[in-house]
Amino acid sequence: MNRKTLVLPAVIGLLTPVIAACGTTGGGGDSGDAIVVGTTDRFTVSQDTPAPIDPAYAYDVGTWNILRQTVQTLLVQPRGEGEPEPEAAESCGFTDNGNERYVCKLRKDLKFANGDAITAEDVKFSIDRARAIKADSGVFALLSTIDTIETEGDREVIFHLNTSDATFPYKLSTPVAGIVNPDDYEKNKLRDGFKVDGSGPYTLDAQVENDEMVKAVFTKNPHYKGNLEPKNDEVVLRSFASADAMGDALEKGDIDLMTRTMSPKQITKFSESHDSDIDVVQSSGLEIRYLAFNTKASEVSTAVRQAMAEVIDRAELVAKVYGSQAEPLYSLVPAGITGHSNSFYNKYGEPSAAKARTTLQTAGITTPVKLTLHYTTDHYGPATEKEFEQLKKQLDDSGLFDVTIKGEPWNAFVPAERKGEYDVWGMGWFPDFPDADNYLAPFLDKDNFLKLPYANSKIRGTLIPESRREADRLTASESLTGIQDIVADDVPILPLWQGNQYVAVRDGVTGAEYAVNSSSTLQLWELGRGISD
């Protein structure tokens, strides 16, 4: 028996499952015990993040995966990727040649989970609310190309854009464009805590201990009308403090499936086991990791950043920490996405301490350069610490740097990063939607979610708008490559690697090959119980 199920790319940018393994196929059903899913994502209310799952605030993969189950959007990314499909809407489309007027018509008799009717005005309220609040998470920037929204009757929503934006349908499929009940959400204020009132396939019962959601119970919404077909009545999402604790729970049968983030050791263990009732599902992921820089800090001048790009050996980093589970990345746009270019490799070539020394000497910078690299200890998996230890070793061994590494839990790391307390910090990116624009604009455009001080007028004023005018993304490649080349020159961000995605599932659970899509969206509606192979 092959213990690993592969979800392989059918064409560039599209993922289609082609092989089934034990416990991952079958029709499933609408009845049976709740399916229990494990995650190491943590959901915490704090002074800095009082409203972690408000659609107008949430902007990380964990909180979005809560909202994707509960808050409906006009469009949704399909099971096997591709163009967004109608969800709360029965139809959507551009009505002009310039991609500046976009019209959606709602499904008939659409209702919130409490039975209240949904109208076009509710859609307008929800999206205008996110735009008006402008939460410091930066998620509102996804809606930046909206000029005004108008409605006609109860079912038609008309978006007037301030510029051409061929990616706009993708943005309407993200949780920031989720439809919320105006009776439960204030127009100009975030909703604190863990309550959600939407029209998605499930309702949420959050079980909270010490301001942390430790368990999310998703129950099938009887009023749901949309494109998705839930194959279960209830799913429980349990949050674990560590990958080891989550793995132990899977082996004991306390959970049925474990998702992000498994450790490299666990992936290898479950993949290579020949007599276990646990299978691993692997898919080509679009997750990336990178270093971000406060470009205003003198400690990380352009020359310092370029020297780091010349020293860091991505292939060695991946081999020693992640093995075959990741690949070196030489651009913000990962391989597999139309418009990808290996801009960093084209500029810097193979790692070279000698070239880095010349770069620093030419800029008059005294070595070793003292730096602190910050990372989060509990958001991207247990291998993150080892990754930063390897980065420190590579930089220190060059003789050009004296590096300190410092880890913080996610609930402390994010506020510090947003307040500009770090000069260099490590982050990951799970795409909002699978398009090159979503690997560039969120980092480089105005109101970028990292709050980077870096601002390049050609990128913002010319190249991003040019790329968005092209509905054919191949035609946009010239503009997209231009952006990536500028990033390689200026190094406001240093890409490191892109990774595959993995889930581990017990026999008897169906649909695991669709449990996570290429954007790392958790699709709990796909899971069911059935007969194993």
PDB file of N, CA and C in Angstrom, residues 134-195:
ATOM      1  N   LYS A 134     -10.996  49.964   7.744  1.00  0.00           N
ATOM      2  CA  LYS A 134      -9.557  49.980   7.437  1.00  0.00           C
ATOM      3  C   LYS A 134      -8.734  49.431   8.606  1.00  0.00           C
ATOM      4  N   ALA A 135      -9.001  48.205   8.972  1.00  0.00           N
ATOM      5  CA  ALA A 135      -8.319  47.561  10.098  1.00  0.00           C
ATOM      6  C   ALA A 135      -6.819  47.511   9.871  1.00  0.00           C
ATOM      7  N   ASP A 136      -6.060  47.530  10.969  1.00  0.00           N
ATOM      8  CA  ASP A 136      -4.599  47.582  10.833  1.00  0.00           C
ATOM      9  C   ASP A 136      -4.006  46.284  10.311  1.00  0.00           C
ATOM     10  N   SER A 137      -4.817  45.247  10.144  1.00  0.00           N
ATOM     11  CA  SER A 137      -4.328  44.029   9.493  1.00  0.00           C
ATOM     12  C   SER A 137      -4.022  44.273   8.024  1.00  0.00           C
ATOM     13  N   GLY A 138      -4.621  45.310   7.439  1.00  0.00           N
ATOM     14  CA  GLY A 138      -4.388  45.636   6.035  1.00  0.00           C
ATOM     15  C   GLY A 138      -5.254  44.869   5.061  1.00  0.00           C
ATOM     16  N   VAL A 139      -6.182  44.042   5.561  1.00  0.00           N
ATOM     17  CA  VAL A 139      -6.979  43.214   4.656  1.00  0.00           C
ATOM     18  C   VAL A 139      -7.856  44.051   3.740  1.00  0.00           C
ATOM     19  N   PHE A 140      -8.225  45.254   4.167  1.00  0.00           N
ATOM     20  CA  PHE A 140      -9.082  46.120   3.352  1.00  0.00           C
ATOM     21  C   PHE A 140      -8.441  46.468   2.015  1.00  0.00           C
ATOM     22  N   ALA A 141      -7.108  46.361   1.926  1.00  0.00           N
ATOM     23  CA  ALA A 141      -6.419  46.706   0.684  1.00  0.00           C
ATOM     24  C   ALA A 141      -6.826  45.800  -0.469  1.00  0.00           C
ATOM     25  N   LEU A 142      -7.330  44.601  -0.159  1.00  0.00           N
ATOM     26  CA  LEU A 142      -7.821  43.731  -1.224  1.00  0.00           C
ATOM     27  C   LEU A 142      -8.985  44.368  -1.978  1.00  0.00           C
ATOM     28  N   LEU A 143      -9.654  45.313  -1.340  1.00  0.00           N
ATOM     29  CA  LEU A 143     -10.809  45.968  -1.944  1.00  0.00           C
ATOM     30  C   LEU A 143     -10.471  47.361  -2.469  1.00  0.00           C
ATOM     31  N   SER A 144      -9.188  47.639  -2.634  1.00  0.00           N
ATOM     32  CA  SER A 144      -8.738  49.002  -2.941  1.00  0.00           C
ATOM     33  C   SER A 144      -9.160  49.484  -4.318  1.00  0.00           C
ATOM     34  N   THR A 145      -9.471  48.570  -5.232  1.00  0.00           N
ATOM     35  CA  THR A 145      -9.858  49.028  -6.572  1.00  0.00           C
ATOM     36  C   THR A 145     -11.351  49.338  -6.683  1.00  0.00           C
ATOM     37  N   ILE A 146     -12.088  49.178  -5.585  1.00  0.00           N
ATOM     38  CA  ILE A 146     -13.509  49.566  -5.593  1.00  0.00           C
ATOM     39  C   ILE A 146     -13.613  51.082  -5.418  1.00  0.00           C
ATOM     40  N   ASP A 147     -14.360  51.713  -6.303  1.00  0.00           N
ATOM     41  CA  ASP A 147     -14.669  53.135  -6.161  1.00  0.00           C
ATOM     42  C   ASP A 147     -15.985  53.293  -5.395  1.00  0.00           C
ATOM     43  N   THR A 148     -17.058  52.762  -5.959  1.00  0.00           N
ATOM     44  CA  THR A 148     -18.362  52.818  -5.294  1.00  0.00           C
ATOM     45  C   THR A 148     -19.111  51.508  -5.544  1.00  0.00           C
ATOM     46  N   ILE A 149     -20.084  51.254  -4.663  1.00  0.00           N
ATOM     47  CA  ILE A 149     -20.971  50.094  -4.821  1.00  0.00           C
ATOM     48  C   ILE A 149     -22.397  50.619  -4.848  1.00  0.00           C
ATOM     49  N   GLU A 150     -23.184  50.143  -5.801  1.00  0.00           N
ATOM     50  CA  GLU A 150     -24.597  50.491  -5.813  1.00  0.00           C
ATOM     51  C   GLU A 150     -25.435  49.220  -5.941  1.00  0.00           C
ATOM     52  N   THR A 151     -26.692  49.326  -5.641  1.00  0.00           N
ATOM     53  CA  THR A 151     -27.595  48.183  -5.736  1.00  0.00           C
ATOM     54  C   THR A 151     -28.779  48.544  -6.618  1.00  0.00           C
ATOM     55  N   GLU A 152     -29.351  47.515  -7.235  1.00  0.00           N
ATOM     56  CA  GLU A 152     -30.598  47.668  -7.981  1.00  0.00           C
ATOM     57  C   GLU A 152     -31.534  46.563  -7.513  1.00  0.00           C
ATOM     58  N   GLY A 153     -32.617  46.958  -6.883  1.00  0.00           N
ATOM     59  CA  GLY A 153     -33.527  45.979  -6.332  1.00  0.00           C
ATOM     60  C   GLY A 153     -32.880  45.220  -5.185  1.00  0.00           C
ATOM     61  N   ASP A 154     -33.424  44.076  -4.860  1.00  0.00           N
ATOM     62  CA  ASP A 154     -32.928  43.290  -3.731  1.00  0.00           C
ATOM     63  C   ASP A 154     -31.814  42.332  -4.105  1.00  0.00           C
ATOM     64  N   ARG A 155     -31.549  42.155  -5.413  1.00  0.00           N
ATOM     65  CA  ARG A 155     -30.651  41.061  -5.777  1.00  0.00           C
ATOM     66  C   ARG A 155     -29.452  41.485  -6.625  1.00  0.00           C
ATOM     67  N   GLU A 156     -29.354  42.722  -7.044  1.00  0.00           N
ATOM     68  CA  GLU A 156     -28.262  43.101  -7.939  1.00  0.00           C
ATOM     69  C   GLU A 156     -27.296  44.055  -7.250  1.00  0.00           C
ATOM     70  N   VAL A 157     -26.015  43.709  -7.310  1.00  0.00           N
ATOM     71  CA  VAL A 157     -24.945  44.522  -6.733  1.00  0.00           C
ATOM     72  C   VAL A 157     -24.018  44.940  -7.866  1.00  0.00           C
ATOM     73  N   ILE A 158     -23.732  46.238  -7.940  1.00  0.00           N
ATOM     74  CA  ILE A 158     -22.902  46.774  -9.024  1.00  0.00           C
ATOM     75  C   ILE A 158     -21.668  47.419  -8.418  1.00  0.00           C
ATOM     76  N   PHE A 159     -20.507  46.931  -8.827  1.00  0.00           N
ATOM     77  CA  PHE A 159     -19.227  47.462  -8.352  1.00  0.00           C
ATOM     78  C   PHE A 159     -18.628  48.346  -9.444  1.00  0.00           C
ATOM     79  N   HIS A 160     -18.375  49.598  -9.106  1.00  0.00           N
ATOM     80  CA  HIS A 160     -17.683  50.514  -9.998  1.00  0.00           C
ATOM     81  C   HIS A 160     -16.240  50.609  -9.502  1.00  0.00           C
ATOM     82  N   LEU A 161     -15.290  50.217 -10.344  1.00  0.00           N
ATOM     83  CA  LEU A 161     -13.892  50.188  -9.954  1.00  0.00           C
ATOM     84  C   LEU A 161     -13.189  51.479 -10.375  1.00  0.00           C
ATOM     85  N   ASN A 162     -12.141  51.830  -9.629  1.00  0.00           N
ATOM     86  CA  ASN A 162     -11.404  53.051  -9.937  1.00  0.00           C
ATOM     87  C   ASN A 162     -10.287  52.818 -10.939  1.00  0.00           C
ATOM     88  N   THR A 163     -10.100  51.553 -11.322  1.00  0.00           N
ATOM     89  CA  THR A 163      -9.105  51.183 -12.327  1.00  0.00           C
ATOM     90  C   THR A 163      -9.425  49.787 -12.814  1.00  0.00           C
ATOM     91  N   SER A 164      -8.885  49.424 -13.949  1.00  0.00           N
ATOM     92  CA  SER A 164      -9.083  48.068 -14.448  1.00  0.00           C
ATOM     93  C   SER A 164      -8.508  47.064 -13.456  1.00  0.00           C
ATOM     94  N   ASP A 165      -9.232  45.983 -13.212  1.00  0.00           N
ATOM     95  CA  ASP A 165      -8.751  44.979 -12.277  1.00  0.00           C
ATOM     96  C   ASP A 165      -9.292  43.611 -12.671  1.00  0.00           C
ATOM     97  N   ALA A 166      -8.530  42.900 -13.490  1.00  0.00           N
ATOM     98  CA  ALA A 166      -8.942  41.578 -13.934  1.00  0.00           C
ATOM     99  C   ALA A 166      -8.961  40.568 -12.793  1.00  0.00           C
ATOM    100  N   THR A 167      -8.288  40.883 -11.686  1.00  0.00           N
ATOM    101  CA  THR A 167      -8.257  39.961 -10.538  1.00  0.00           C
ATOM    102  C   THR A 167      -9.426  40.200  -9.578  1.00  0.00           C
ATOM    103  N   PHE A 168     -10.294  41.143  -9.870  1.00  0.00           N
ATOM    104  CA  PHE A 168     -11.361  41.492  -8.934  1.00  0.00           C
ATOM    105  C   PHE A 168     -12.263  40.311  -8.573  1.00  0.00           C
ATOM    106  N   PRO A 169     -12.635  39.437  -9.522  1.00  0.00           N
ATOM    107  CA  PRO A 169     -13.460  38.288  -9.126  1.00  0.00           C
ATOM    108  C   PRO A 169     -12.810  37.433  -8.038  1.00  0.00           C
ATOM    109  N   TYR A 170     -11.491  37.280  -8.094  1.00  0.00           N
ATOM    110  CA  TYR A 170     -10.793  36.517  -7.055  1.00  0.00           C
ATOM    111  C   TYR A 170     -10.944  37.208  -5.698  1.00  0.00           C
ATOM    112  N   LYS A 171     -10.863  38.529  -5.700  1.00  0.00           N
ATOM    113  CA  LYS A 171     -10.938  39.266  -4.441  1.00  0.00           C
ATOM    114  C   LYS A 171     -12.313  39.145  -3.797  1.00  0.00           C
ATOM    115  N   LEU A 172     -13.348  39.050  -4.640  1.00  0.00           N
ATOM    116  CA  LEU A 172     -14.701  38.857  -4.106  1.00  0.00           C
ATOM    117  C   LEU A 172     -14.891  37.455  -3.536  1.00  0.00           C
ATOM    118  N   SER A 173     -13.937  36.559  -3.763  1.00  0.00           N
ATOM    119  CA  SER A 173     -14.033  35.204  -3.208  1.00  0.00           C
ATOM    120  C   SER A 173     -13.298  35.081  -1.882  1.00  0.00           C
ATOM    121  N   THR A 174     -12.742  36.188  -1.374  1.00  0.00           N
ATOM    122  CA  THR A 174     -11.995  36.146  -0.121  1.00  0.00           C
ATOM    123  C   THR A 174     -12.869  36.607   1.048  1.00  0.00           C
ATOM    124  N   PRO A 175     -12.565  36.186   2.271  1.00  0.00           N
ATOM    125  CA  PRO A 175     -13.428  36.498   3.415  1.00  0.00           C
ATOM    126  C   PRO A 175     -13.648  37.975   3.697  1.00  0.00           C
ATOM    127  N   VAL A 176     -12.724  38.843   3.290  1.00  0.00           N
ATOM    128  CA  VAL A 176     -12.951  40.274   3.540  1.00  0.00           C
ATOM    129  C   VAL A 176     -14.191  40.770   2.800  1.00  0.00           C
ATOM    130  N   ALA A 177     -14.595  40.059   1.749  1.00  0.00           N
ATOM    131  CA  ALA A 177     -15.811  40.389   1.004  1.00  0.00           C
ATOM    132  C   ALA A 177     -16.984  39.532   1.459  1.00  0.00           C
ATOM    133  N   GLY A 178     -16.860  38.888   2.622  1.00  0.00           N
ATOM    134  CA  GLY A 178     -17.917  38.042   3.145  1.00  0.00           C
ATOM    135  C   GLY A 178     -19.142  38.844   3.549  1.00  0.00           C
ATOM    136  N   ILE A 179     -20.305  38.223   3.407  1.00  0.00           N
ATOM    137  CA  ILE A 179     -21.579  38.884   3.704  1.00  0.00           C
ATOM    138  C   ILE A 179     -21.935  38.630   5.163  1.00  0.00           C
ATOM    139  N   VAL A 180     -22.063  39.701   5.931  1.00  0.00           N
ATOM    140  CA  VAL A 180     -22.419  39.589   7.350  1.00  0.00           C
ATOM    141  C   VAL A 180     -23.762  40.255   7.601  1.00  0.00           C
ATOM    142  N   ASN A 181     -24.394  39.857   8.689  1.00  0.00           N
ATOM    143  CA  ASN A 181     -25.714  40.376   9.040  1.00  0.00           C
ATOM    144  C   ASN A 181     -25.580  41.754   9.698  1.00  0.00           C
ATOM    145  N   PRO A 182     -26.150  42.796   9.094  1.00  0.00           N
ATOM    146  CA  PRO A 182     -26.036  44.146   9.689  1.00  0.00           C
ATOM    147  C   PRO A 182     -26.614  44.241  11.092  1.00  0.00           C
ATOM    148  N   ASP A 183     -27.493  43.311  11.458  1.00  0.00           N
ATOM    149  CA  ASP A 183     -28.049  43.326  12.815  1.00  0.00           C
ATOM    150  C   ASP A 183     -27.012  42.940  13.864  1.00  0.00           C
ATOM    151  N   ASP A 184     -25.935  42.293  13.429  1.00  0.00           N
ATOM    152  CA  ASP A 184     -24.940  41.769  14.366  1.00  0.00           C
ATOM    153  C   ASP A 184     -23.579  42.452  14.250  1.00  0.00           C
ATOM    154  N   TYR A 185     -23.386  43.265  13.211  1.00  0.00           N
ATOM    155  CA  TYR A 185     -22.093  43.918  12.984  1.00  0.00           C
ATOM    156  C   TYR A 185     -22.301  45.421  12.851  1.00  0.00           C
ATOM    157  N   GLU A 186     -21.590  46.189  13.659  1.00  0.00           N
ATOM    158  CA  GLU A 186     -21.686  47.640  13.563  1.00  0.00           C
ATOM    159  C   GLU A 186     -20.959  48.136  12.315  1.00  0.00           C
ATOM    160  N   LYS A 187     -21.457  49.221  11.773  1.00  0.00           N
ATOM    161  CA  LYS A 187     -20.923  49.736  10.514  1.00  0.00           C
ATOM    162  C   LYS A 187     -19.478  50.197  10.626  1.00  0.00           C
ATOM    163  N   ASN A 188     -19.123  50.814  11.744  1.00  0.00           N
ATOM    164  CA  ASN A 188     -17.801  51.436  11.868  1.00  0.00           C
ATOM    165  C   ASN A 188     -16.972  50.868  13.015  1.00  0.00           C
ATOM    166  N   LYS A 189     -17.317  49.674  13.467  1.00  0.00           N
ATOM    167  CA  LYS A 189     -16.600  49.089  14.598  1.00  0.00           C
ATOM    168  C   LYS A 189     -16.470  47.589  14.405  1.00  0.00           C
ATOM    169  N   LEU A 190     -15.299  47.057  14.750  1.00  0.00           N
ATOM    170  CA  LEU A 190     -15.080  45.626  14.662  1.00  0.00           C
ATOM    171  C   LEU A 190     -15.886  44.890  15.730  1.00  0.00           C
ATOM    172  N   ARG A 191     -16.214  43.652  15.431  1.00  0.00           N
ATOM    173  CA  ARG A 191     -16.970  42.821  16.371  1.00  0.00           C
ATOM    174  C   ARG A 191     -15.995  41.980  17.186  1.00  0.00           C
ATOM    175  N   ASP A 192     -15.878  42.282  18.459  1.00  0.00           N
ATOM    176  CA  ASP A 192     -14.922  41.594  19.321  1.00  0.00           C
ATOM    177  C   ASP A 192     -15.351  40.147  19.571  1.00  0.00           C
ATOM    178  N   GLY A 193     -14.347  39.322  19.880  1.00  0.00           N
ATOM    179  CA  GLY A 193     -14.630  37.951  20.279  1.00  0.00           C
ATOM    180  C   GLY A 193     -14.678  36.979  19.125  1.00  0.00           C
ATOM    181  N   PHE A 194     -15.411  35.872  19.336  1.00  0.00           N
ATOM    182  CA  PHE A 194     -15.396  34.752  18.390  1.00  0.00           C
ATOM    183  C   PHE A 194     -16.767  34.421  17.814  1.00  0.00           C
ATOM    184  N   LYS A 195     -17.674  35.376  17.782  1.00  0.00           N
ATOM    185  CA  LYS A 195     -18.977  35.110  17.192  1.00  0.00           C
ATOM    186  C   LYS A 195     -18.972  35.486  15.714  1.00  0.00           C
TER     187      LYS A 195
END
